[in-house]
Short mmCIF file of C-alpha atoms (C1' of nucleotides) in Angstrom, two decimals:
data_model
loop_
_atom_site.label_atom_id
_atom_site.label_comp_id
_atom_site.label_asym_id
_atom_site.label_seq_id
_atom_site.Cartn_x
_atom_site.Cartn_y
_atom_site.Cartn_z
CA UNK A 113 0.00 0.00 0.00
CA UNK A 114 3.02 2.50 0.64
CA UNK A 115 3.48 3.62 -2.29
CA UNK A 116 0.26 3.24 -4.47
CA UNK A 117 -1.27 5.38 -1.86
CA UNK A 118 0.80 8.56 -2.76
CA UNK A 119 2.94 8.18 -5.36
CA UNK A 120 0.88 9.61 -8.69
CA UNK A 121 2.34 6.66 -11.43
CA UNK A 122 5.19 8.15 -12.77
CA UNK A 123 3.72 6.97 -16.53
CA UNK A 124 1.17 9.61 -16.09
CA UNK A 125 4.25 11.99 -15.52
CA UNK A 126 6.30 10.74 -18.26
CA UNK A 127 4.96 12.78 -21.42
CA UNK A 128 4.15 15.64 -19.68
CA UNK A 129 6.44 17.55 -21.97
CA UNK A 130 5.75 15.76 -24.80
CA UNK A 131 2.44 16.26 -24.87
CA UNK A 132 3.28 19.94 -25.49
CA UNK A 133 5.39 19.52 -27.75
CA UNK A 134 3.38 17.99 -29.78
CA UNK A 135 0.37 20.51 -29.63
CA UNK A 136 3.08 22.96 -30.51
CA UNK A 137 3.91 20.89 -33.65
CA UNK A 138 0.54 20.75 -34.62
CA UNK A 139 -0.26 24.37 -33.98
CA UNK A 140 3.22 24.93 -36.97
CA UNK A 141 1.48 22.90 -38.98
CA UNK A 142 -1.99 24.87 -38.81
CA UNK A 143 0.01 27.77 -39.43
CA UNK A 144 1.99 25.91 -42.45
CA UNK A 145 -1.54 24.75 -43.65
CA UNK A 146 -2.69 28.44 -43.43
CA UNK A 147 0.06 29.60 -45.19
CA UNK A 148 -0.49 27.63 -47.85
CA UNK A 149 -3.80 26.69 -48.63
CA UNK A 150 -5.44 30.22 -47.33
CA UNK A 151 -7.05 31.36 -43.93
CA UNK A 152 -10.03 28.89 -44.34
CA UNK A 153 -8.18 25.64 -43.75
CA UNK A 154 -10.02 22.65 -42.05
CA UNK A 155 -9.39 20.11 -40.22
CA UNK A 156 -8.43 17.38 -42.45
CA UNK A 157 -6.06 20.10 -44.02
CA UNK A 158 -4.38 20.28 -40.90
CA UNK A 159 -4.17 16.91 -40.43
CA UNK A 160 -3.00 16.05 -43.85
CA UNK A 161 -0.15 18.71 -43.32
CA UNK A 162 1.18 17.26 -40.78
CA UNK A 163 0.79 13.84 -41.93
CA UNK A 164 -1.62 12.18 -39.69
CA UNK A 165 -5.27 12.04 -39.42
CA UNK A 166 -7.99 13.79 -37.80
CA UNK A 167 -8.35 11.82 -34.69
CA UNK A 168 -4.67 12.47 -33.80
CA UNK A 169 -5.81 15.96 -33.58
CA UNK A 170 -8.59 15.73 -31.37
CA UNK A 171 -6.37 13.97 -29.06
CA UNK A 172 -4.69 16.85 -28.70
CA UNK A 173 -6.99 19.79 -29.06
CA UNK A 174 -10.86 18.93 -27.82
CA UNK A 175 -11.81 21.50 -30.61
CA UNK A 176 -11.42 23.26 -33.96
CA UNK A 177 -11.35 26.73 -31.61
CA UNK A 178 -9.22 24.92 -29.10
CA UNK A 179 -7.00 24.61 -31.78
CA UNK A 180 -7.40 27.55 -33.14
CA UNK A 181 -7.28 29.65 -29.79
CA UNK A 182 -3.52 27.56 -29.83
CA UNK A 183 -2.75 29.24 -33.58
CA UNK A 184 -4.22 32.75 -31.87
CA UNK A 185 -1.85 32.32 -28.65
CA UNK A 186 1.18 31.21 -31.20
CA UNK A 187 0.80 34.07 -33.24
CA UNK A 188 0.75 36.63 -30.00
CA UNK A 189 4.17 35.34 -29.28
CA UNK A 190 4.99 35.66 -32.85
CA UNK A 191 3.69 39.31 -32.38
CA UNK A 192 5.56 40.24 -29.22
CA UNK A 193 8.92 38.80 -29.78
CA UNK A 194 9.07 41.00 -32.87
CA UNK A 195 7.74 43.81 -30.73
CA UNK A 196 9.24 43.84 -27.53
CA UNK A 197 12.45 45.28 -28.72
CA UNK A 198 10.45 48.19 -29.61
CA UNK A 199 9.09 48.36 -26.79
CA UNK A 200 11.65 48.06 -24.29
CA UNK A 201 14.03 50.29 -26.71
CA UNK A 202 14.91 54.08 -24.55
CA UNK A 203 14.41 56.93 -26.84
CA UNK A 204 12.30 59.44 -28.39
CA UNK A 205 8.98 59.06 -27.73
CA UNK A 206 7.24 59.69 -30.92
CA UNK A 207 10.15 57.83 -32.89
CA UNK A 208 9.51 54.55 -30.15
CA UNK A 209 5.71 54.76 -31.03
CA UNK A 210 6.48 54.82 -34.66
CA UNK A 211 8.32 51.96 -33.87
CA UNK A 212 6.16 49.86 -31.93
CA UNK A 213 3.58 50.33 -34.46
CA UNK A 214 5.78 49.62 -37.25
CA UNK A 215 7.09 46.27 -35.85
CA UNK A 216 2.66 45.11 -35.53
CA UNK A 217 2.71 46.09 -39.03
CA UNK A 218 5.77 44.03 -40.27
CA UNK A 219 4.30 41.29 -38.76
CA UNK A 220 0.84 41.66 -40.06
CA UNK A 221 2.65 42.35 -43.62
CA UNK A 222 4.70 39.07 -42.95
CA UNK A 223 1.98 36.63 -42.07
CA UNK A 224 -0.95 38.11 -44.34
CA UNK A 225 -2.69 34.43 -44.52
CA UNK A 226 -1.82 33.70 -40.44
CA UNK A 227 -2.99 36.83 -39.42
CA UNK A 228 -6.06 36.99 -41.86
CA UNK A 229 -7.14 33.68 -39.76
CA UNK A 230 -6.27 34.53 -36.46
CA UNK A 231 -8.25 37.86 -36.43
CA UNK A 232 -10.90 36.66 -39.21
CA UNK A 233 -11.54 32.66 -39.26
CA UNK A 234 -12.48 32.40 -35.41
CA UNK A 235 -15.15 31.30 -33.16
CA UNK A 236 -17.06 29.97 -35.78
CA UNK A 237 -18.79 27.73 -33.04
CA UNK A 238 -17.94 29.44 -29.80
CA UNK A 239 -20.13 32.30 -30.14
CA UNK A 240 -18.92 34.51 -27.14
CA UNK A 241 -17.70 33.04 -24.59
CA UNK A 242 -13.98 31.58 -25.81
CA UNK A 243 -13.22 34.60 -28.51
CA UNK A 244 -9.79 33.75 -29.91
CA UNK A 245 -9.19 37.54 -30.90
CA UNK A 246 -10.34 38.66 -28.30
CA UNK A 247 -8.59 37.16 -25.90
CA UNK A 248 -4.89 37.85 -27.68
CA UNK A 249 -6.10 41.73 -28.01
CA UNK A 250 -7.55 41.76 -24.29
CA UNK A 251 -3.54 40.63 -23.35
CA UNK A 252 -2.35 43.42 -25.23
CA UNK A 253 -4.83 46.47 -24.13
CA UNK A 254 -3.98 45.41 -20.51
CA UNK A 255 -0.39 45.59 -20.58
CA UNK A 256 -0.75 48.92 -22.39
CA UNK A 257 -3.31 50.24 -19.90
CA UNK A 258 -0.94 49.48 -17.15
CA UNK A 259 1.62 51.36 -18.59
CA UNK A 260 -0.50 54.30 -19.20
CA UNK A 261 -2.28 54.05 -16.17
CA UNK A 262 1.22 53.99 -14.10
CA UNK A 263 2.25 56.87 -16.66
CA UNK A 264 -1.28 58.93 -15.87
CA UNK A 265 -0.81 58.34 -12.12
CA UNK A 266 3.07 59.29 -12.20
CA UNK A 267 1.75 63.16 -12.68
CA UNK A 268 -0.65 63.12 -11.05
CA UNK A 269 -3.57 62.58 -13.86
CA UNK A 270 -6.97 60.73 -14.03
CA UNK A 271 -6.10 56.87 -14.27
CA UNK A 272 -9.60 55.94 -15.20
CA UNK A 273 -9.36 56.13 -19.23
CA UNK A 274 -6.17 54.10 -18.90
CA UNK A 275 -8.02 50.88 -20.07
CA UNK A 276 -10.36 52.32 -22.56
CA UNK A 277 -7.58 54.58 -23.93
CA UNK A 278 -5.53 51.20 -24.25
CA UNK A 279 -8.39 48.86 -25.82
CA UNK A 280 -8.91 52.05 -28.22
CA UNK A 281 -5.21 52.42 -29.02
CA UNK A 282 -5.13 48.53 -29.81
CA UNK A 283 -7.96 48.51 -32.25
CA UNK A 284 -6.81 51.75 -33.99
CA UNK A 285 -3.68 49.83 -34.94
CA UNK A 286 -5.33 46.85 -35.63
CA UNK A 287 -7.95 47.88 -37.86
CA UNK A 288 -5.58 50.31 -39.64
CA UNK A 289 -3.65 47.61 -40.16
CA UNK A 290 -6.65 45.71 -41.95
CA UNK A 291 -7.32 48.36 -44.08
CA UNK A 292 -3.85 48.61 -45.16
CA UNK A 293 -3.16 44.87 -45.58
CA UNK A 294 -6.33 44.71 -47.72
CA UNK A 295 -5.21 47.62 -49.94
CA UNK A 296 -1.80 48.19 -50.15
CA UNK A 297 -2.17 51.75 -51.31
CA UNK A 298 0.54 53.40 -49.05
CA UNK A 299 4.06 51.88 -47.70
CA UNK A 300 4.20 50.63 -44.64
CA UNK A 301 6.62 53.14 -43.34
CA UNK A 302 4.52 55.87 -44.47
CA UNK A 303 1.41 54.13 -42.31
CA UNK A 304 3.32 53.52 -39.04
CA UNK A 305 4.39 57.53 -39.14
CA UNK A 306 0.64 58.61 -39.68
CA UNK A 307 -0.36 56.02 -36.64
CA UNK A 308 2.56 57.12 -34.97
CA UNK A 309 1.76 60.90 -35.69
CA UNK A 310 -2.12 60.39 -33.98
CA UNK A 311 -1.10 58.55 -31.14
CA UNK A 312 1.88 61.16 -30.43
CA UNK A 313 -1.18 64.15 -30.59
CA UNK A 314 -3.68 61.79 -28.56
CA UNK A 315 -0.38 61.46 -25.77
CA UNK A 316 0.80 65.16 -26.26
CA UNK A 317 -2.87 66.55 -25.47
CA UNK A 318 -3.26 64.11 -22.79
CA UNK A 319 0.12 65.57 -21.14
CA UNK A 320 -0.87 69.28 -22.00
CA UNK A 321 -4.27 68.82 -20.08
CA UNK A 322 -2.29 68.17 -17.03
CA UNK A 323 0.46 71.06 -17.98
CA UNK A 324 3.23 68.68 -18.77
CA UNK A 325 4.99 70.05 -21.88
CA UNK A 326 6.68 66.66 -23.96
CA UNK A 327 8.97 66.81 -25.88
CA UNK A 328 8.36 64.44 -28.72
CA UNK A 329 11.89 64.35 -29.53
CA UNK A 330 13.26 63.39 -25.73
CA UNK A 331 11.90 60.22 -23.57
CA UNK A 332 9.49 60.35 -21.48
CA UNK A 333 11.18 60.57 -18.01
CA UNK A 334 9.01 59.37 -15.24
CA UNK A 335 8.83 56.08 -15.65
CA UNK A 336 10.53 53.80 -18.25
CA UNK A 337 7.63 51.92 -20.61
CA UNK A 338 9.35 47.95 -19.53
CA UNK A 339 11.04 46.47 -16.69
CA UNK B 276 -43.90 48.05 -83.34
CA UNK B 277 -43.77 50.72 -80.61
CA UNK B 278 -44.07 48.70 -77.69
CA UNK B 279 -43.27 44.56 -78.45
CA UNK B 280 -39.80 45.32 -79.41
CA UNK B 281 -38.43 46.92 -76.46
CA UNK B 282 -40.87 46.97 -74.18
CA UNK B 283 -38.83 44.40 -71.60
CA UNK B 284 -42.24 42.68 -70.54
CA UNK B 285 -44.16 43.91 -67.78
CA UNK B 286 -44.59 40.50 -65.86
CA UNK B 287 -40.99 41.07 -65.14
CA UNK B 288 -40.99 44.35 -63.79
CA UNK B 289 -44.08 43.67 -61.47
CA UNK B 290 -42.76 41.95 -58.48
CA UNK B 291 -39.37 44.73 -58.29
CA UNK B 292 -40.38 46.08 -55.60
CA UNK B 293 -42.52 43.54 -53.96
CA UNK B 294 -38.61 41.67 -54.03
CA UNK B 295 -37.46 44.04 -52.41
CA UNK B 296 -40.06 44.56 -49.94
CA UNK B 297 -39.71 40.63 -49.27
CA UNK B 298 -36.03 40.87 -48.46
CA UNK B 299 -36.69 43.76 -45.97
CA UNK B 300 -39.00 41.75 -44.23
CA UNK B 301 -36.42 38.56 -43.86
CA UNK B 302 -33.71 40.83 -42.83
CA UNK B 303 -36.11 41.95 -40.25
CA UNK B 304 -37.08 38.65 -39.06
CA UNK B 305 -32.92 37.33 -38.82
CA UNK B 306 -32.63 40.28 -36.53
CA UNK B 307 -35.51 39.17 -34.75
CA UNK B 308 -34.50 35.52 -34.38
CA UNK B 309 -31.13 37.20 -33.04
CA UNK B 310 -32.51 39.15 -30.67
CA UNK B 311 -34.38 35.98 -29.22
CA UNK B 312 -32.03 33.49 -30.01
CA UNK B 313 -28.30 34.82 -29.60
CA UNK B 314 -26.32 35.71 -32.52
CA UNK B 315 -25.81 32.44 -33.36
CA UNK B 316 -28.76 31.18 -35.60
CA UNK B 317 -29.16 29.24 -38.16
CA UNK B 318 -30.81 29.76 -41.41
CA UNK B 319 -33.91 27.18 -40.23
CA UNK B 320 -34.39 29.62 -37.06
CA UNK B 321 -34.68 32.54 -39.42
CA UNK B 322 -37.14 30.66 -41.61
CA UNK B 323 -38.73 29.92 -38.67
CA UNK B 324 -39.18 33.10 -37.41
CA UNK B 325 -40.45 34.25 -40.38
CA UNK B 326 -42.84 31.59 -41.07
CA UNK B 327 -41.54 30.06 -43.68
CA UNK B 328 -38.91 27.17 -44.47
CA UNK B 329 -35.67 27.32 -45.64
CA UNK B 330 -35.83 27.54 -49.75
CA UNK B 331 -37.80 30.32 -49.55
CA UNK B 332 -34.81 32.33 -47.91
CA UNK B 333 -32.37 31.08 -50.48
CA UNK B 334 -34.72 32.60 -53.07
CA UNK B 335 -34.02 35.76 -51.86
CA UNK B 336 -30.54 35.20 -50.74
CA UNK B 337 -28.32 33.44 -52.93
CA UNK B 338 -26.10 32.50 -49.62
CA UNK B 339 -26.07 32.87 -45.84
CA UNK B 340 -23.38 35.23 -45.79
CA UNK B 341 -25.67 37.04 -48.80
CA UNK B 342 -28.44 37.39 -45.41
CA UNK B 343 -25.85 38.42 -43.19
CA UNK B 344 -24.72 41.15 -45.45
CA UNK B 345 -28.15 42.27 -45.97
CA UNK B 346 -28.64 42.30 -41.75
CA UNK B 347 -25.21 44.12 -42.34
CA UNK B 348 -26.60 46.65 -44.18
CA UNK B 349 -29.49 47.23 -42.24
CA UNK B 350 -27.55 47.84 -38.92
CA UNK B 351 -25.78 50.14 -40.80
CA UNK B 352 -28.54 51.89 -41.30
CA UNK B 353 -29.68 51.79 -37.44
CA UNK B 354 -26.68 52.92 -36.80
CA UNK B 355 -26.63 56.05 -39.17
CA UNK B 356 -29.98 56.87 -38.73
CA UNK B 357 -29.15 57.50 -34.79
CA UNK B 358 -25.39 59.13 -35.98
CA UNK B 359 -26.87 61.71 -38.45
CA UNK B 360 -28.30 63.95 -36.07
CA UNK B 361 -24.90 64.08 -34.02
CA UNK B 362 -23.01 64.36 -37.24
CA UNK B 363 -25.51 66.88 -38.60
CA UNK B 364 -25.76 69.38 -35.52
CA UNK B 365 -23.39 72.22 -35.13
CA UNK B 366 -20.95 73.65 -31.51
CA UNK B 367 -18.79 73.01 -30.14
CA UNK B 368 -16.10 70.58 -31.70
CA UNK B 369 -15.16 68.52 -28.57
CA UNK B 370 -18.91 68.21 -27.75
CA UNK B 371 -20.02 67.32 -30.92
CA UNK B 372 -17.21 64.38 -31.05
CA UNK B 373 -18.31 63.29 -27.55
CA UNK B 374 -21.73 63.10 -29.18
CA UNK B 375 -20.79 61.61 -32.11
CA UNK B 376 -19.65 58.39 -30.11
CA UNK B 377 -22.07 58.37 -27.62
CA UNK B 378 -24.32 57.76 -30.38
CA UNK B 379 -22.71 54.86 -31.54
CA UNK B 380 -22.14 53.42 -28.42
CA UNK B 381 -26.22 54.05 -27.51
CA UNK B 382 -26.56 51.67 -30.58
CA UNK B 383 -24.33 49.05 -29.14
CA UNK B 384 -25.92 49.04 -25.96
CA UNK B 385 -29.49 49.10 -27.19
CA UNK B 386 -28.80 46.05 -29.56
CA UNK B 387 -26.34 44.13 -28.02
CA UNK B 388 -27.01 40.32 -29.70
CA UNK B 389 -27.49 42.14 -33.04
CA UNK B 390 -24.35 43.94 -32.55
CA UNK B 391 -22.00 40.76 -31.85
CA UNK B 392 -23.88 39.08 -35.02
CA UNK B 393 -22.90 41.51 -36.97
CA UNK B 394 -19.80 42.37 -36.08
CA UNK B 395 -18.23 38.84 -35.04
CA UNK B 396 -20.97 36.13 -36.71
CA UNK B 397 -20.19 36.75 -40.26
CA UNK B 398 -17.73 35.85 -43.05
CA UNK B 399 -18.19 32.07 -41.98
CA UNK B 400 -17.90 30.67 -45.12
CA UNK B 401 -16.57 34.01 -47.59
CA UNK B 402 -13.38 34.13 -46.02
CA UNK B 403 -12.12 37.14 -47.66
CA UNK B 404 -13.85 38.61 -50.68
CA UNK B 405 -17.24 39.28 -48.99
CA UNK B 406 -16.48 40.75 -45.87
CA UNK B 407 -19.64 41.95 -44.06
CA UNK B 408 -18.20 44.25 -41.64
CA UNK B 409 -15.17 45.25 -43.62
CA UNK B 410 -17.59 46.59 -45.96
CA UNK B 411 -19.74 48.48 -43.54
CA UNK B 412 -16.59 50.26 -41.13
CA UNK B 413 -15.54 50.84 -44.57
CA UNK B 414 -18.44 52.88 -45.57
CA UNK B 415 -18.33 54.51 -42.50
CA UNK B 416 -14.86 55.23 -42.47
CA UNK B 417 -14.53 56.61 -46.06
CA UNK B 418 -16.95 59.06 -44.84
CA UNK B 419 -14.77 59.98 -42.24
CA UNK B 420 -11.59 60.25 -44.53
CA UNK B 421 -13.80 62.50 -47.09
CA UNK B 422 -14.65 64.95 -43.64
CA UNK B 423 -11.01 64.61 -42.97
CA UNK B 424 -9.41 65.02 -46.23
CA UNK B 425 -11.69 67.99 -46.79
CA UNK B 426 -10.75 69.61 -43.10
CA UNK B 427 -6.62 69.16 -43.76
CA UNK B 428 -7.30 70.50 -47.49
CA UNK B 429 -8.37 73.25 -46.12
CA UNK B 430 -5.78 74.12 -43.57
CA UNK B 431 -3.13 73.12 -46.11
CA UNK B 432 -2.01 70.48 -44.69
CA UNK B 433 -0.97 67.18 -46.11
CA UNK B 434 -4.17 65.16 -46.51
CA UNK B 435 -2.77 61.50 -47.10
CA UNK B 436 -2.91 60.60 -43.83
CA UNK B 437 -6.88 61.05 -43.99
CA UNK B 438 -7.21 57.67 -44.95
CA UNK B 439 -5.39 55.69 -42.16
CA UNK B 440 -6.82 57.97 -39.72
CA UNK B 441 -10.45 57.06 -40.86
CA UNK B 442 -9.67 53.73 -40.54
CA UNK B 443 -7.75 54.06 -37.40
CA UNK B 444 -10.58 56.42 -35.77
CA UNK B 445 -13.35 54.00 -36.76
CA UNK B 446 -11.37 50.75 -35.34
CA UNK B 447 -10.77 52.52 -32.12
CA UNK B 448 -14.26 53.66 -31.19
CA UNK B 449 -15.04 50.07 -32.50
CA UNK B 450 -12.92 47.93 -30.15
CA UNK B 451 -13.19 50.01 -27.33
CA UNK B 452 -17.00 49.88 -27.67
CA UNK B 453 -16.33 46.00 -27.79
CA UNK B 454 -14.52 45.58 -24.85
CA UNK B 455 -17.27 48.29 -23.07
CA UNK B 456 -19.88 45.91 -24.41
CA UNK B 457 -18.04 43.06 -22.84
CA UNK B 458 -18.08 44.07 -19.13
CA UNK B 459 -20.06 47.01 -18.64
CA UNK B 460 -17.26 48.42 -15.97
CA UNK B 461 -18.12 52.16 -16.49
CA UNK B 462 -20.88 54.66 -17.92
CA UNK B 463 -21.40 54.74 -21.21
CA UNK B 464 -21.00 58.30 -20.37
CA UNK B 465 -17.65 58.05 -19.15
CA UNK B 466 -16.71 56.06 -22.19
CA UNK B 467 -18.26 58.69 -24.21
CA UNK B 468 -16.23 61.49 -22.46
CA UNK B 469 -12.73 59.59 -22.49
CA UNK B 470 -12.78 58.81 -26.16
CA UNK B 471 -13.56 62.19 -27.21
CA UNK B 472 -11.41 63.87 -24.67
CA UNK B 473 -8.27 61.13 -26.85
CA UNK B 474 -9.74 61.80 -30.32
CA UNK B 475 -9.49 65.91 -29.62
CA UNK B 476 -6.09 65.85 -28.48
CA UNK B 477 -5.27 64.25 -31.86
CA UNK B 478 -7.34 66.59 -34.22
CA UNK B 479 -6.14 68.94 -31.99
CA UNK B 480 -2.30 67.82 -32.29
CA UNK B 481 -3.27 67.64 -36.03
CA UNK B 482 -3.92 71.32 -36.54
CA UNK B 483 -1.13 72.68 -34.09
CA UNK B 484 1.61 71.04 -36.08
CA UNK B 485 -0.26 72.85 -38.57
CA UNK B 486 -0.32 76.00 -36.87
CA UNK B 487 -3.92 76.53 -36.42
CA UNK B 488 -5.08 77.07 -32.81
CA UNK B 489 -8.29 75.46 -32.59
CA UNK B 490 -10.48 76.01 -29.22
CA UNK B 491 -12.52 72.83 -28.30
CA UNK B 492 -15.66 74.87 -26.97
CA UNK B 493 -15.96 76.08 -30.56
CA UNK B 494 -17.22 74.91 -33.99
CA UNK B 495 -14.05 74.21 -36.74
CA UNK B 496 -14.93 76.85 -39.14
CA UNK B 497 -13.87 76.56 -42.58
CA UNK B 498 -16.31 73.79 -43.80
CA UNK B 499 -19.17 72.24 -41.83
CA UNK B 500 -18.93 68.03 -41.01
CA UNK B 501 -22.45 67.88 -43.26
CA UNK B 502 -24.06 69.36 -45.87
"C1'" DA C 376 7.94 -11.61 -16.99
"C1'" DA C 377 3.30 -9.96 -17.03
"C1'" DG C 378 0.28 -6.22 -16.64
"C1'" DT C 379 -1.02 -1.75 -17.75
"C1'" DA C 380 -1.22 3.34 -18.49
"C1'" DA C 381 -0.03 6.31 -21.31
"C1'" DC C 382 0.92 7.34 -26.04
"C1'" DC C 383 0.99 6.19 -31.42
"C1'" DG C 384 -2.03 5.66 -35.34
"C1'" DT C 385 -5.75 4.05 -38.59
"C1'" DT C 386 -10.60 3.58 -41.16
"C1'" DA C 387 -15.21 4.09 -40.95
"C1'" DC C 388 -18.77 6.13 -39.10
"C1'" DC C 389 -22.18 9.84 -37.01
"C1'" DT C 390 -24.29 14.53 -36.95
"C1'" DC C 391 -25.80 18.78 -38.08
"C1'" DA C 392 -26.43 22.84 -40.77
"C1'" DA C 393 -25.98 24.81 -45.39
"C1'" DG C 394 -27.80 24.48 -49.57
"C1'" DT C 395 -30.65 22.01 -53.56
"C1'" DA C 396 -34.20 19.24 -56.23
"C1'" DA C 397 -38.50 18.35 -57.38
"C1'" DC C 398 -43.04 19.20 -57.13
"C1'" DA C 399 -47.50 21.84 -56.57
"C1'" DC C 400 -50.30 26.03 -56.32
"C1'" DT C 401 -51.37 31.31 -57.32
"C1'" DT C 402 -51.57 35.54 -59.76
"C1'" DA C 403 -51.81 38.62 -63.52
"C1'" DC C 404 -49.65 39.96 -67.86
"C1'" DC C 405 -49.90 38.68 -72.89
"C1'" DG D 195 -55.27 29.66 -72.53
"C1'" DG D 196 -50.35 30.11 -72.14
"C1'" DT D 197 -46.67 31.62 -69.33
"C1'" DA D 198 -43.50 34.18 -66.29
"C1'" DA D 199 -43.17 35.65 -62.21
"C1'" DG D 200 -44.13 34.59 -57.45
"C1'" DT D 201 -45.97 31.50 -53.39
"C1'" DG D 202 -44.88 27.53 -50.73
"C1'" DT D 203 -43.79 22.54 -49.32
"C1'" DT D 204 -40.98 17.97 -48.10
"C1'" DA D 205 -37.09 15.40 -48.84
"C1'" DC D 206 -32.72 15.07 -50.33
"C1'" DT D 207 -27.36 15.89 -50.96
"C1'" DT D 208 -22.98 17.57 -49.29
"C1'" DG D 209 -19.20 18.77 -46.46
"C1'" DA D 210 -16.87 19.61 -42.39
"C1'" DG D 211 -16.64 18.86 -37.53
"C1'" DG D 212 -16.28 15.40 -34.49
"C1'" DT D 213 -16.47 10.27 -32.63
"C1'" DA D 214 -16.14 5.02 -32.17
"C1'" DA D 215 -13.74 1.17 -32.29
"C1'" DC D 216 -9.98 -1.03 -33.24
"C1'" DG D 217 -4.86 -2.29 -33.08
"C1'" DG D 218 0.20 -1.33 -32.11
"C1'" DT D 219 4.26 0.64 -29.13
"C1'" DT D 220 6.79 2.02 -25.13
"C1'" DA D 221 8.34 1.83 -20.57
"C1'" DC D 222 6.82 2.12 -15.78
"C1'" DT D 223 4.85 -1.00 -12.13
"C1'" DT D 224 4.29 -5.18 -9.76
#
DNA sequence: AAGTAACCGTTACCTCAAGTAACACTTACC
DNA sequence: GGTAAGTGTTACTTGAGGTAACGGTTACTT
């Protein structure tokens, strides 16, 4: 009895790690899939592309949106490791805006097909309650609305628009970016310094308000935007 | 002669707007069956709803997503009917933005289940070509870059930016009406207030790199938002 | 060494909603 | 009376999501 009482099997311990492995393997091939055969890939696509059939899936993912909430997650690291550097990068504000906006367009611009399904081809079943999108962009607005909020509070400001500021800032970029990735009538660059210019203004007249002069050129000093 | 050879037979031409009429009505009765249902119905509930089965929809609809563009449509209309007199009145330019977006949001919050139908319910099977919302924030947002284009030709300024700034405007009242919608955690007059007070600082921003001192308790003068 | 709990994988099925076929009746123009 | 539009029905097909049932492999447990 000693053992069997406590000890939890060590077989059910044993592919712990594999197990996520191998949802990450299938979650590459969704996005290889994607990439290939368009944003409106199905199952069996999936399957096929990673050579095995559908059942192997399900063993891994209980759902299409499961899966696809997987691709959605995937994609947000995708989306901050290219942006972090521009975010955690010290200099002028305006030019670190135009930055940060510039590196969510490169990726958009690199991954039209992955992106087109991540924000597009969702919660086809799942009406409302498990939103793919909205999850990834929810992760995103916060950690901008605690920056802004600790930025508001560091002089002294109202703190309460932090989170609808941030949710707003988010889907200004985001469906700017749809616009643009549909039409490609303007150059990237030139779209991240129009973003860049509108979100410097919103900032600027935010400071103003409170009778902080910025200096678009110089960093903000009070508090640095990562730690 | 006179009338056999052209005339395009009048058993055609009868039924035009009885069509027409017919489609209304089916449009009316899928926003309906959403409002009871969740935004998640079928085409059987609609028929339902409207007393009727299913092939009678599809000969007025060549497709579901051909509905769901019509619903589309229709909430567009809501939605501009209830905008026009905000966009249409005159005073001050702050105000008049505040007003502007409360309107909007008074539409979200009056019809939520129609407004997550439209806006997240769609393009299930059209991945990309037909895009019902893409089409309506379009429409909406090309009206905004027209207003905009107009207001930095006027001032001189460069007016290529109108475009992205449409699109960015319209995505961020969007989202941030989303997440509002989501959990109701303040006043849909606070909301009102915050994104006006960040859309002024950036028209605001706008004009002062431009030189031109605008005063938020007064109109913009040199054209008026509708005519 | 035998048992078994976890995985590997397959083919063949079920289900459900979108969309279609085929058929019958009504109205009013020609 | 013929016919082109509409009215409507029930019963089917199709396709994609998802499942059942089966068999093989590995390596921990007893």
């Amino acid at each position: 009895m000693a053992r069997t009482v406590k000890g939890p099997d060590a077989r059910r311990e044993r592919w712990k790690g594999h197990r996520e492995q191998r949802r990450a393997e299938f979650v590459e091939a969704t996005i290889a899939a994607v990439a290939k055969k368009g944003p409106d890939v199905g199952m069996e696509d999936v399957a096929a592309e990673a050579g095995v059939s559908k059942p192997v899936l399900y063993r891994h993912f209980t759902d299409k949106s499961d899966l696809y909430l997987a691709v959605g997650q995937r994609a947000t690291e995708l989306l901050m490791e290219r942006m972090s550097p521009a975010l955690a990068t010290d200099g002028p504000i305006k030019d670190r805006i135009r930055r940060i906006v510039d590196a969510y367009l490169s990726v958009v611009e690199d991954n039209p097909n992955l992106y087109r399904f991540v924000v597009k081809g969702s919660f086809v079943d799942r009406p409302v309650e498990k939103d793919v999108v909205q999850e990834d962009k929810n992760l995103i607005a916060n950690t901008l609305a605690r920056i802004l909020g600790d930025y508001l509070r560091a002089f002294d400001m109202d703190s309460g628009g932090a989170e609808p500021w941030a949710h707003a800032l988010v889907g200004m970029v985001q469906n700017a970016g749809d616009w643009w990735l549909d039409r490609q009538t303007m150059s990237r660059e030139n779209l991240s310094d129009y973003l860049a210019t509108i979100i410097w203004h919103a900032i600027d007249g935010l400071l103003r308000s409170a009778g902080v002069q910025a200096d678009p050129a110089k960093p903000l000093t009070p508090l640095r935007l990562v730690d």
